[in-house]
Short mmCIF file of C-alpha atoms in Angstrom, two decimals:
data_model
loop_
_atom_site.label_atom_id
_atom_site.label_comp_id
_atom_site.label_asym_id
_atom_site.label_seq_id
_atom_site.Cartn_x
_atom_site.Cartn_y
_atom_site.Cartn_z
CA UNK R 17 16.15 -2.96 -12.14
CA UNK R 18 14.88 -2.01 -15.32
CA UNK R 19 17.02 -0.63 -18.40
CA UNK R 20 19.28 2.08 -17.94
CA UNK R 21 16.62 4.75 -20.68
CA UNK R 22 13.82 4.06 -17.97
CA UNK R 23 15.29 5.84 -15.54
CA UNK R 24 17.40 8.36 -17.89
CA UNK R 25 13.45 9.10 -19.27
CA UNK R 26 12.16 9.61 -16.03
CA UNK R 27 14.97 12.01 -14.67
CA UNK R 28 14.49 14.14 -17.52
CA UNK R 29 10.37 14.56 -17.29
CA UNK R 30 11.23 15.03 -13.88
CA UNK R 31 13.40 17.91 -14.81
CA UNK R 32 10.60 19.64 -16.98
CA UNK R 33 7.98 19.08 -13.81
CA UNK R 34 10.17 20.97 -11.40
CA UNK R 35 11.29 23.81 -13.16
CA UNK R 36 14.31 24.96 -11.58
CA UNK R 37 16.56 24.45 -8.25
CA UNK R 38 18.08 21.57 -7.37
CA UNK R 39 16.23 17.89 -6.28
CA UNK R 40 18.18 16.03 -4.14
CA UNK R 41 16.50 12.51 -3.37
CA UNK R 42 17.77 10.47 -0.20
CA UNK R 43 18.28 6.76 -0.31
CA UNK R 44 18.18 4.45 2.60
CA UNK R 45 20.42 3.45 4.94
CA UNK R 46 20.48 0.25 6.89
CA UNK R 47 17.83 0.20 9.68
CA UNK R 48 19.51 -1.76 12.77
CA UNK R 49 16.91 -4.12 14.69
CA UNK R 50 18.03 -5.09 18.00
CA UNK R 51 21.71 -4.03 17.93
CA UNK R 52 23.67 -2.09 15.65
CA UNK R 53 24.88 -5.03 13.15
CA UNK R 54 22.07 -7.31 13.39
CA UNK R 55 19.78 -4.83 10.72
CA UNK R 56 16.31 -5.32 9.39
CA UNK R 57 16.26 -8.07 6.45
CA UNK R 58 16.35 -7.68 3.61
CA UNK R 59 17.53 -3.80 3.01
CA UNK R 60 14.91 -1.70 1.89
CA UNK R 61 15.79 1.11 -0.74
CA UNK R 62 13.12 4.14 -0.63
CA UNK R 63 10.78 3.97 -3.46
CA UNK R 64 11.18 7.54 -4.92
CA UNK R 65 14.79 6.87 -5.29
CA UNK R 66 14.30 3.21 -7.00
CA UNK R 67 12.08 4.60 -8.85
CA UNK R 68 14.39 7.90 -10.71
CA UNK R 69 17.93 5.84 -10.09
CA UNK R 70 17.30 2.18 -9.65
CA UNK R 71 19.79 1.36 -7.43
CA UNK R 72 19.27 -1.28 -4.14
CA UNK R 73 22.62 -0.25 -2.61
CA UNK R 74 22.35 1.65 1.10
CA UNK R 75 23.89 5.10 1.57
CA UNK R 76 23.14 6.61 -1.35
CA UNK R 77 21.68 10.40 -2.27
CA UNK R 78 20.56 11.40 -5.90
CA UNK R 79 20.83 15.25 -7.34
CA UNK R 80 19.54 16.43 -10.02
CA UNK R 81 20.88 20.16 -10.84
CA UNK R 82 18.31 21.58 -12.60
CA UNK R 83 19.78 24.85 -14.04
CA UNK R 84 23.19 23.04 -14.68
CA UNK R 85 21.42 20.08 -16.18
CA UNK R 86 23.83 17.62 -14.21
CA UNK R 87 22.89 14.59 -12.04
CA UNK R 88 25.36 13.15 -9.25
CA UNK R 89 24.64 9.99 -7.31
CA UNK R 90 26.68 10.46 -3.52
CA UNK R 91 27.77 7.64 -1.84
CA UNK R 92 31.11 5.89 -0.20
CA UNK R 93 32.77 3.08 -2.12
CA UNK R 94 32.67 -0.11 0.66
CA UNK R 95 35.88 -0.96 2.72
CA UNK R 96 37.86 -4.29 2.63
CA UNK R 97 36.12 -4.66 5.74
CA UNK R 98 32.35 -5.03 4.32
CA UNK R 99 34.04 -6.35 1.21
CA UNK R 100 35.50 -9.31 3.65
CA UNK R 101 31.88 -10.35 5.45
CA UNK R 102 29.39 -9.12 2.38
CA UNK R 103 31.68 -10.01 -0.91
CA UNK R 104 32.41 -7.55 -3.59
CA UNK R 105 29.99 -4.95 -4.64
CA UNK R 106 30.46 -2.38 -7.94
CA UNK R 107 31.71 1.01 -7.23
CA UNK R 108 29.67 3.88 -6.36
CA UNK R 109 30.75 5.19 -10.15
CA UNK R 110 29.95 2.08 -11.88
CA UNK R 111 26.07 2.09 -10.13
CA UNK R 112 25.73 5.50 -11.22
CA UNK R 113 26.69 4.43 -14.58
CA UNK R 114 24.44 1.48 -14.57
CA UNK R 115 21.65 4.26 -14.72
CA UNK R 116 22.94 6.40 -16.86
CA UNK R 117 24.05 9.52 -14.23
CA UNK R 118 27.58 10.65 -15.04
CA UNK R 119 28.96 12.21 -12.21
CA UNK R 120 29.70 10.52 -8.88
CA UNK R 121 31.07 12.03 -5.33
CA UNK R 122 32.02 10.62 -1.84
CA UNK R 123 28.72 12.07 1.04
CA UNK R 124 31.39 14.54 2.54
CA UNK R 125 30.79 16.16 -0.63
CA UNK R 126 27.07 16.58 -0.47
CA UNK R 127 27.35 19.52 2.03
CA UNK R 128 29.35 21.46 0.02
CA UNK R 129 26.25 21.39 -3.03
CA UNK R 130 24.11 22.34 -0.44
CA UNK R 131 26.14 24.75 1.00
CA UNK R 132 26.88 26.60 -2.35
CA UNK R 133 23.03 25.69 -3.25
CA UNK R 134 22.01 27.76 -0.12
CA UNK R 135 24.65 30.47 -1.05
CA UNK R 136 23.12 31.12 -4.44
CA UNK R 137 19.74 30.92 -3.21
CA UNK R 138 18.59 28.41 -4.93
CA UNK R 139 15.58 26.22 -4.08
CA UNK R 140 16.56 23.03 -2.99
CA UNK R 141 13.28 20.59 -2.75
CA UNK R 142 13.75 17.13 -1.21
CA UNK R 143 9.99 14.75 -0.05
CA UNK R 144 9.11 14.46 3.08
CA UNK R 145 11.82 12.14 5.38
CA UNK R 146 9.77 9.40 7.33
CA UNK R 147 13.07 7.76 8.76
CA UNK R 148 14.89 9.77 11.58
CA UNK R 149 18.46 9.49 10.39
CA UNK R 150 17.62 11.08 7.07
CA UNK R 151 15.92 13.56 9.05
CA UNK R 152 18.96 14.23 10.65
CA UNK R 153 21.09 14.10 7.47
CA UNK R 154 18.78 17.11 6.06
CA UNK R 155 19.10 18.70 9.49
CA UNK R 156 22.62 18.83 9.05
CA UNK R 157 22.77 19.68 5.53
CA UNK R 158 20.26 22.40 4.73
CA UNK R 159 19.32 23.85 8.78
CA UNK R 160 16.24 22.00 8.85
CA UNK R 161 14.17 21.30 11.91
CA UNK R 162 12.88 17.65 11.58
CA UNK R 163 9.69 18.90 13.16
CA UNK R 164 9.56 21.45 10.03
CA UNK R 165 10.74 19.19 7.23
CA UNK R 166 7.25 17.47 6.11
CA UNK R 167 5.94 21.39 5.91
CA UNK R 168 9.42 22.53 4.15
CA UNK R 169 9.43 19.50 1.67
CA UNK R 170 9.15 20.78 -1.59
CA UNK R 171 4.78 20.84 -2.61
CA UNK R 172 6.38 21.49 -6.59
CA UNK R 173 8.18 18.29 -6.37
CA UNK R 174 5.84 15.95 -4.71
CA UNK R 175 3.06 16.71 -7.25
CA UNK R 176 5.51 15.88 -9.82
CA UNK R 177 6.29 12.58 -8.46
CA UNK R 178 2.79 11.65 -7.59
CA UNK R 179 1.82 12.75 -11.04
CA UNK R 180 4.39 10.30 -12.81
CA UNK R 181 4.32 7.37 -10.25
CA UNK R 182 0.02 7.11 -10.59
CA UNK R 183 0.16 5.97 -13.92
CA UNK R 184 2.09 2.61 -14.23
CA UNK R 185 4.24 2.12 -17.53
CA UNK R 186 3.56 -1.25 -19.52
CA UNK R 187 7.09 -2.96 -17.78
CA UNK R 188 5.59 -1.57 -14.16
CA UNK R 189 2.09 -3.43 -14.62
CA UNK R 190 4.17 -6.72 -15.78
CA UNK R 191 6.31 -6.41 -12.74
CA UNK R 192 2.95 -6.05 -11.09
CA UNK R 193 1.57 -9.29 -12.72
CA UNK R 194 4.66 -11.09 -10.89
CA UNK R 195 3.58 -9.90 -7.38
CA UNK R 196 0.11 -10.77 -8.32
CA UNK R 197 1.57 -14.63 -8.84
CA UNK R 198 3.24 -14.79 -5.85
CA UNK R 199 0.58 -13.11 -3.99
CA UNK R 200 -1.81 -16.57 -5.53
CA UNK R 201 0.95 -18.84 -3.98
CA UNK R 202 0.47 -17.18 -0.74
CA UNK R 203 -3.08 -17.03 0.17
CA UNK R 204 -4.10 -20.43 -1.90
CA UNK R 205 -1.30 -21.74 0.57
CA UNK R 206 -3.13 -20.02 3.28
CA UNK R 207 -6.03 -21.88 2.18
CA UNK R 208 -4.89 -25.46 1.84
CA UNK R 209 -3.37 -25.01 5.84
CA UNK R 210 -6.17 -23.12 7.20
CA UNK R 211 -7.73 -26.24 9.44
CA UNK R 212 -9.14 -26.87 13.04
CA UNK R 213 -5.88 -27.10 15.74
CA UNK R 214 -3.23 -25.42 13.45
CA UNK R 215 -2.08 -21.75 14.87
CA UNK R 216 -2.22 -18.57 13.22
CA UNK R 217 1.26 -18.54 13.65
CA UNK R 218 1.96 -21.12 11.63
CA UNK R 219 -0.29 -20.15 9.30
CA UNK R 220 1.40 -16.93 8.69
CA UNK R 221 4.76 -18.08 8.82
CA UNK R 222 3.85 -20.35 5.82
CA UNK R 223 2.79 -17.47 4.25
CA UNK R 224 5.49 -15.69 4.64
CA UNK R 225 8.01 -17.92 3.69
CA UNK R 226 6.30 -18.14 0.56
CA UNK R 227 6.80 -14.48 -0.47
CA UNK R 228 10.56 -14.48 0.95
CA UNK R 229 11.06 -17.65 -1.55
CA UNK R 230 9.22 -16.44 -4.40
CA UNK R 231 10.07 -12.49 -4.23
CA UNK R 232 12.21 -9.62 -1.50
CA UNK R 233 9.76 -10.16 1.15
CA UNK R 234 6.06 -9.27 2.29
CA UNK R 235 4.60 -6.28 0.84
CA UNK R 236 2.99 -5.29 4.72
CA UNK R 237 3.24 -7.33 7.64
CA UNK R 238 1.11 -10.17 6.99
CA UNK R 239 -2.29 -9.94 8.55
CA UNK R 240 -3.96 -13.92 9.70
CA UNK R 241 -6.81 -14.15 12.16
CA UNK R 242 -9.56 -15.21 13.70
CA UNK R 243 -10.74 -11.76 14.25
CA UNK R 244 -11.23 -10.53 11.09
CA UNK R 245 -13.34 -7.68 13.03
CA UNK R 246 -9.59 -5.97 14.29
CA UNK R 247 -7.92 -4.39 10.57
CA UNK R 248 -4.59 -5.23 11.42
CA UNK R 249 -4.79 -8.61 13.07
CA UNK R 250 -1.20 -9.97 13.32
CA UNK R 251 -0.87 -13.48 13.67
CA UNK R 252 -0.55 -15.13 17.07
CA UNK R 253 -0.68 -18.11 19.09
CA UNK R 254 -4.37 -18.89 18.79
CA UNK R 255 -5.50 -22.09 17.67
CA UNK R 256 -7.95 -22.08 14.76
CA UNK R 257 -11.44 -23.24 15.84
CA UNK R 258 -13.87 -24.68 13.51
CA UNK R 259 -17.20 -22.69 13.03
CA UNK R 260 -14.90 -19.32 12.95
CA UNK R 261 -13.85 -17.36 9.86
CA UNK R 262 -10.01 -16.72 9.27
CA UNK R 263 -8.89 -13.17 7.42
CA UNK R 264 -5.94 -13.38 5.63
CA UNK R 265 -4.42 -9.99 4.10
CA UNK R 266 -1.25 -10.43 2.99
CA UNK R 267 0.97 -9.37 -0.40
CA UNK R 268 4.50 -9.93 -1.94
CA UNK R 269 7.15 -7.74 -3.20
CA UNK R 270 9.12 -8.35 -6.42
CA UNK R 271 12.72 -8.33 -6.52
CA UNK R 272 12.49 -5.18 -8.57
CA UNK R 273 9.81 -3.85 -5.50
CA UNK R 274 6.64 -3.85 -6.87
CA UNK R 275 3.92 -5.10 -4.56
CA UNK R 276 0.50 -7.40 -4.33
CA UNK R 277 -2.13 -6.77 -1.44
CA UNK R 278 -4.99 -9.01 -1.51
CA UNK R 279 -7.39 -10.42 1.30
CA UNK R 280 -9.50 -13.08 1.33
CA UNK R 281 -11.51 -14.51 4.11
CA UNK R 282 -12.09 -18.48 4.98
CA UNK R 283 -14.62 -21.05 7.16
CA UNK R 284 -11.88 -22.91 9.54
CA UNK R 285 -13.82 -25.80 8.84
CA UNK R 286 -14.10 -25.41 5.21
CA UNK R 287 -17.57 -24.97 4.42
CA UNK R 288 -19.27 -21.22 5.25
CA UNK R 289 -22.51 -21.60 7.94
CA UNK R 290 -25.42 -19.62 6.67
CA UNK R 291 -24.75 -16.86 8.86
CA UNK R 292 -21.22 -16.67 7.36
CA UNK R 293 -22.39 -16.75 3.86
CA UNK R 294 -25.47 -14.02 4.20
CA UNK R 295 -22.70 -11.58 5.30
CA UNK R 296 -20.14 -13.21 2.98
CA UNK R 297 -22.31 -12.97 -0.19
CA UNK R 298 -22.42 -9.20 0.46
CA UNK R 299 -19.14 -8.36 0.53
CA UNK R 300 -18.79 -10.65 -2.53
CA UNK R 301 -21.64 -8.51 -4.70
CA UNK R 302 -19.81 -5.30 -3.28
CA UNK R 303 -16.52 -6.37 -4.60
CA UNK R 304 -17.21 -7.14 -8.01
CA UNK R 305 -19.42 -3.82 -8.12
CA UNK R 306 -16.21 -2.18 -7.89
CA UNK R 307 -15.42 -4.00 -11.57
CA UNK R 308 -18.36 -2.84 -13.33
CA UNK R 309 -18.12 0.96 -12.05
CA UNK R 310 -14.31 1.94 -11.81
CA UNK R 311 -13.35 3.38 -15.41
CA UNK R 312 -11.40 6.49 -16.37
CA UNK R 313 -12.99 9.65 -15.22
CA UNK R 314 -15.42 8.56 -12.57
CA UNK R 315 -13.95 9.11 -8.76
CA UNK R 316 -12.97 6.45 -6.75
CA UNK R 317 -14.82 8.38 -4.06
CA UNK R 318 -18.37 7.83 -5.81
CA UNK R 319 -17.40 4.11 -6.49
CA UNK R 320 -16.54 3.64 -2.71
CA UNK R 321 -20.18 5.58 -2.20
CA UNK R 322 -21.80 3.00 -4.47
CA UNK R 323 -20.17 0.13 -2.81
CA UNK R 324 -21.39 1.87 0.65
CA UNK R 325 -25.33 1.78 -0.92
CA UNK R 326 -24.75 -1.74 -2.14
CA UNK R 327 -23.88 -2.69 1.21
CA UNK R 328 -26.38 -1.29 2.66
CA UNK R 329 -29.19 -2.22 0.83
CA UNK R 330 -27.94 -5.70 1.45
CA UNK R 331 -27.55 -5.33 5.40
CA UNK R 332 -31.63 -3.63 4.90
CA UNK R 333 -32.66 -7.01 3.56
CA UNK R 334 -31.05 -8.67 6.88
CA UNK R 335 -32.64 -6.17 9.11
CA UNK R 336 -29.22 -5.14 10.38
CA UNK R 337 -29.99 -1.95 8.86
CA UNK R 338 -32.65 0.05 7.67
CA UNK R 339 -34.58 3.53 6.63
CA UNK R 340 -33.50 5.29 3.86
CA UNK R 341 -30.40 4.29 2.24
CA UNK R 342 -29.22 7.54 1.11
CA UNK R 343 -29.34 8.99 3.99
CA UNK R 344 -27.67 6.57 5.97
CA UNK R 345 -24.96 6.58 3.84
CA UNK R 346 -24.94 10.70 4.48
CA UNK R 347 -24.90 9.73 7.92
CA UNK R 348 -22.14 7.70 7.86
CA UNK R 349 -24.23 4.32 9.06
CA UNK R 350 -22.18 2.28 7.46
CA UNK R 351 -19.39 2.89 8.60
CA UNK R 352 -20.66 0.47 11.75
CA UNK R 353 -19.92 -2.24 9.30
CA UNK R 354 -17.21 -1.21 7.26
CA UNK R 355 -14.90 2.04 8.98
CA UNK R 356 -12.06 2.04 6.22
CA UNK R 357 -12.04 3.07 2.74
CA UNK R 358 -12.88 0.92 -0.70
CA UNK R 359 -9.03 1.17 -1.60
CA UNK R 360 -5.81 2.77 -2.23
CA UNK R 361 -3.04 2.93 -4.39
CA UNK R 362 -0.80 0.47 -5.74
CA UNK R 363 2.92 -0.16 -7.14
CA UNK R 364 6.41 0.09 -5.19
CA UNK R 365 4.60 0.59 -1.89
CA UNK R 366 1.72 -1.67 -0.70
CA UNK R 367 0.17 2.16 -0.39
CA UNK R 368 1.52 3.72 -2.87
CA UNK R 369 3.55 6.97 -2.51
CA UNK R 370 1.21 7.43 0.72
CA UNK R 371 4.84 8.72 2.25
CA UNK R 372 4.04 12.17 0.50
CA UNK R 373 0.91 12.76 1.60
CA UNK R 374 -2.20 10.98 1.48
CA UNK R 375 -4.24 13.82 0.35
CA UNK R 376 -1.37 14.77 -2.55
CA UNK R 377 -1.43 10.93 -3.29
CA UNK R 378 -5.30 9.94 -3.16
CA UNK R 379 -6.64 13.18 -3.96
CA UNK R 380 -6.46 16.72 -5.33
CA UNK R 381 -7.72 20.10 -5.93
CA UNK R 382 -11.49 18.79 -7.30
CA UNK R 383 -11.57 16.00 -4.74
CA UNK R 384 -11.02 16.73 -1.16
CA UNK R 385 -11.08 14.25 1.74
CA UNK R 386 -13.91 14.25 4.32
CA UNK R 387 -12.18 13.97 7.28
CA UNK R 388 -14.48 14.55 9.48
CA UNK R 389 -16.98 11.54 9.69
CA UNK R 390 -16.07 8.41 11.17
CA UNK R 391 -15.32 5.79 8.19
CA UNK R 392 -14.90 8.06 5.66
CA UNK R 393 -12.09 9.98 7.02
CA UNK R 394 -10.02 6.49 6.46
CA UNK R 395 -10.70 7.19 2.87
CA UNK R 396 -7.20 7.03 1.11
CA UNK R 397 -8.39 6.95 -2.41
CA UNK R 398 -10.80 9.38 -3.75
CA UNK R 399 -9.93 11.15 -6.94
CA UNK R 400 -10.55 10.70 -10.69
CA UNK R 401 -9.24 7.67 -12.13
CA UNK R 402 -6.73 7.68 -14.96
CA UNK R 403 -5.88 4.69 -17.50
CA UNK R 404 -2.75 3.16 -15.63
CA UNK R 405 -3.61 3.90 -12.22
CA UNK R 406 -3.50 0.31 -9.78
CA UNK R 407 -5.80 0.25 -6.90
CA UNK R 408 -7.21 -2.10 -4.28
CA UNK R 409 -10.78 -2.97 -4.41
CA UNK R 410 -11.54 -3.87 -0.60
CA UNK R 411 -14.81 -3.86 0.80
CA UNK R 412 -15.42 -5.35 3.95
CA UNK R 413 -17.91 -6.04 6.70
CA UNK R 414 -16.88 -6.41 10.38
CA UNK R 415 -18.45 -6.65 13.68
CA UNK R 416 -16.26 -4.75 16.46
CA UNK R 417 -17.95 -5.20 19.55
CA UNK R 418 -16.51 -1.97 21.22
CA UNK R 419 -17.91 0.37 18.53
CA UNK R 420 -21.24 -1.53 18.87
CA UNK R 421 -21.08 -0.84 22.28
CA UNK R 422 -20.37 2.64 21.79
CA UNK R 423 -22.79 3.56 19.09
CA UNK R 424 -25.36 1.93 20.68
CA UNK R 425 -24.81 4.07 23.97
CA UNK R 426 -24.88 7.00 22.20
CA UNK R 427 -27.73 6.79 20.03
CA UNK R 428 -25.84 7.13 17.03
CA UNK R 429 -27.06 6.23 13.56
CA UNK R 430 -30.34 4.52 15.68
CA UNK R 431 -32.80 5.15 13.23
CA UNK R 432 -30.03 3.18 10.64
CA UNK R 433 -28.96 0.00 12.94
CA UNK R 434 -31.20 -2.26 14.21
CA UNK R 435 -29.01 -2.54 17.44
CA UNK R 436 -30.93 -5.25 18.99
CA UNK R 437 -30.01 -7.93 15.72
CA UNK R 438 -26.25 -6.32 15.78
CA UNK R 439 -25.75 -7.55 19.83
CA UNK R 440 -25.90 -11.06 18.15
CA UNK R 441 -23.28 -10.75 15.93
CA UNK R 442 -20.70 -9.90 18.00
CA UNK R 443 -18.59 -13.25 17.97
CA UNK R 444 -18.85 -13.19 14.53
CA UNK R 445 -15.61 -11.52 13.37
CA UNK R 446 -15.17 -9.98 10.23
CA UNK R 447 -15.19 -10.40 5.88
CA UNK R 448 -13.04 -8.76 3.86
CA UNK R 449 -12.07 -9.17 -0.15
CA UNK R 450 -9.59 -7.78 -1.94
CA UNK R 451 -8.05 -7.98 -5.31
CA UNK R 452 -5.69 -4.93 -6.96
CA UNK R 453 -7.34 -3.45 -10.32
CA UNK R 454 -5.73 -1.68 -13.13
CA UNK R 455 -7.50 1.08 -14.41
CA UNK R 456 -7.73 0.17 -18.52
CA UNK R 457 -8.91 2.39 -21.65
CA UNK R 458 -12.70 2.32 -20.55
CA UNK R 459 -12.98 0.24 -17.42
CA UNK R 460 -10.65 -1.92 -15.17
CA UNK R 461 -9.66 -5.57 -14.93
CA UNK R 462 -8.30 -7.38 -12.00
CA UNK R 463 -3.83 -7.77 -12.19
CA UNK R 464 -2.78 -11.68 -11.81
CA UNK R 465 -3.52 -14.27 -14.19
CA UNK R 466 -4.76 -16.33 -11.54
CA UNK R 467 -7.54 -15.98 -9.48
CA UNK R 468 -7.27 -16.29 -5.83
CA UNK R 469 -10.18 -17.98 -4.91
CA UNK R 470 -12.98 -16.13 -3.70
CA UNK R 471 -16.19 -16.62 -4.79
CA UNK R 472 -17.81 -19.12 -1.69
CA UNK R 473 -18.06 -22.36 -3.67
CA UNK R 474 -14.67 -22.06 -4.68
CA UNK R 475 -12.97 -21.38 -1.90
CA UNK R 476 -15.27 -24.24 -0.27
CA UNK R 477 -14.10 -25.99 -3.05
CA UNK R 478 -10.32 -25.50 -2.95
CA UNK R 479 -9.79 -25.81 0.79
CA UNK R 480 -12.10 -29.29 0.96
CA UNK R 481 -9.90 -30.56 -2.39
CA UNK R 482 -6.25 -29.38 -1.12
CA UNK R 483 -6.13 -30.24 2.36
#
């Protein structure tokens, strides 16, 4: 938690952004698992809520009264019974006062704000609920459908959230910094285990373990695998095989809830075959374009563009592709080698803020998504870049046999893919690189001190030196 003006400051801009009404802002609750008492670990406060009233206690609901200028945190004190299996915990008063909001009431009381709220009519704007109990909360409170809440959640205050959650404060980036170190920990541990005959299980459970020792926990579900081709490869029970690349995309979260995301791909064996390193040298150049383009005022759409000419240039000179380069990348051609976007967001949540919207979040009224063409429809970051913004830089290049297959039945993009070279790379898996770059006065630098190594004599070098 930061100091108690941080989030005094930030209630009060928030105040002048919405301009009146009342903003009521929902906390968590505990999430069960498997049964009632055995709940997800560790508790999870919603980031909108950390981020105005700092508190990591469950059952909790901000207000802010606008036209009374008055701000109430609700919540129920804990019973001797919780106090008995948990230990002591402050009061629901002294949190409040921890972060500066005078007034405190039990939940009961919430209703009757909203009620009289609703009497009055007065606008009441909450964000769009993503977890079904708070769904039901509002449904009891304000007469909501949840199947109308996302359209009834309040457009007024989710632009003025995204607007003051895109650009980081100086004590945000340096919480930032820390995830960045314990996201180094992680994958060079990933690194030093990734052999021949270990599991991608174990693998990832290493990992893991690192950012619940280091941190709260994993920014994402850690991704580990041999198939580097399938985005979200979980970890399982297959044995690493040498001559195959592992993917490893995995990030920590800070005690105080800021995140890392980074990705970096490895040889099992620990040296990169030539095939490996063609492809892997790409992906390389196309990452580090990113650093020489992304600077205050230019779209992160046209920098994910230039990556996707980059790239494609490249795959020309390995007669994967070929014509014009231009208009393959109007065609969407690329997209056969790399279907997801350059990047997203970054701070509290691994994708940050995408809970309100990813076209509120990544863009806006100048810069509207394409969401019609394969690829770039998976675009979650395209609009201008400010000084303070975080995002990922993550160009990749994969080889999904079922989309091969498909494309190639179709005809699609032929006279861009050499289909006949593309059938023999379909054991080959996937690359993908990614570091998280703040956007600085007039360019961008990476966060984290240290680098993850990623460059292919280095991370030869590391995994042949720390093994």
């Amino acid at each position: 938690m930061f100091d108690k003006q941080t989030y005094v400051n930030r209630r009060a801009r928030l105040r002048s952004l919405v301009n009146d009404g009342i903003i009521i802002i929902f906390g968590n609750n505990e999430s069960p698992c498997n049964y009632p008492s055995n709940g997800y670990y560790p508790f999870r406060q919603d980031s909108s809520f950390l981020y105005y009233f700092g508190l990591n206690r469950d059952g909790l609901v901000g207000v802010i009264d606008i036209d009374n200028n008055s701000e109430t945190v609700f919540g129920n004190d804990i019973d001797i019974e919780d106090i008995v299996w948990y230990g002591s915990v402050d009061s629901v008063h002294d949190l409040a006062a921890q972060v500066g909001v005078e007034h405190t009431a039990p939940m009961r009381a919430l209703k009757n704000t909203c009620n009289e709220a609703l009497r009055q009519k007065r606008r009441i704007h909450f964000l769009p609920p993503y977890r079904h109990d708070i769904k039901i909360q509002i449904f009891d409170l304000l007469g909501i459908h949840p199947v109308q809440q996302k359209e009834a959640a309040s457009m007024e205050l989710i632009k003025a959230v995204v607007s003051m959650r895109s650009v980081k404060e100086q004590q945000e980036i340096e919480e930032l910094e820390r995830a960045a170190e314990i996201g180094y920990l992680m994958h060079t541990t990933a690194m030093r285990l990734t052999r021949p005959g270990v599991t991608e299980k174990f693998v990832g459970g290493q990992v893991d373990g690192i950012a619940h020792s280091y941190g709260a926990m994993t920014s994402f579900p850690t991704i580990y695998s041999q198939h580097g081709e399938i985005m979200h490869g979980n970890p399982s029970m297959s044995v690493l095989q040498a001559g195959r690349l592992a993917l490893c995309d995995a990030g920590a979260e800070t005690i105080n809830n800021y995140c890392s995301d980074n990705t970096r791909t490895m040889p099992v064996s620990g040296t990169f075959t030539q095939r490996q390193l063609e492809i892997y040298s790409i992906v390389e150049a196309c990452h580090d374009h990113v650093l020489e383009v992304a600077k205050p005022g230019v779209k992160y759409f046209d920098v994910h563009l230039a990556v996707c000419r980059l790239m494609t240039e490249r795959l020309k000179e390995l007669g994967l592709m070929k014509g014009d380069t231009d208009e393959a990348v109007a065609a969407g051609a690329h997209a056969m080698f790399l279907p997801h976007g350059l990047g997203h967001m970054m701070g509290m949540d691994v994708h940050d803020m995408e809970g309100l919207g990813q076209t509120n979040v990544g863009f806006d009224e100048e810069t509207r998504p394409n969401l019609e063409q394969f690829g770039t429809n998976a675009l979650r970051m395209g609009r201008r870049l400010q000084k303070g913004f975080v995002v990922t830089d993550e160009p990749g290049i994969y080889f999904i046999p079922a989309l091969i297959d498909e494309w190639k039945a179709d005809g699609h993009c032929k006279e861009f893919i050499n289909f006949d070279l593309l059938e023999t790379y379909k054991d080959f898996g996937g690359i993908r690189i990614e570091d998280d770059i703040l956007i600085t006065e007039d360019g961008c630098r990476f966060i984290g001190e240290k680098r993850i190594p990623y460059h292919p004599k280095d991370v030869e070098a590391f995994m042949q030196n720390n093994q």
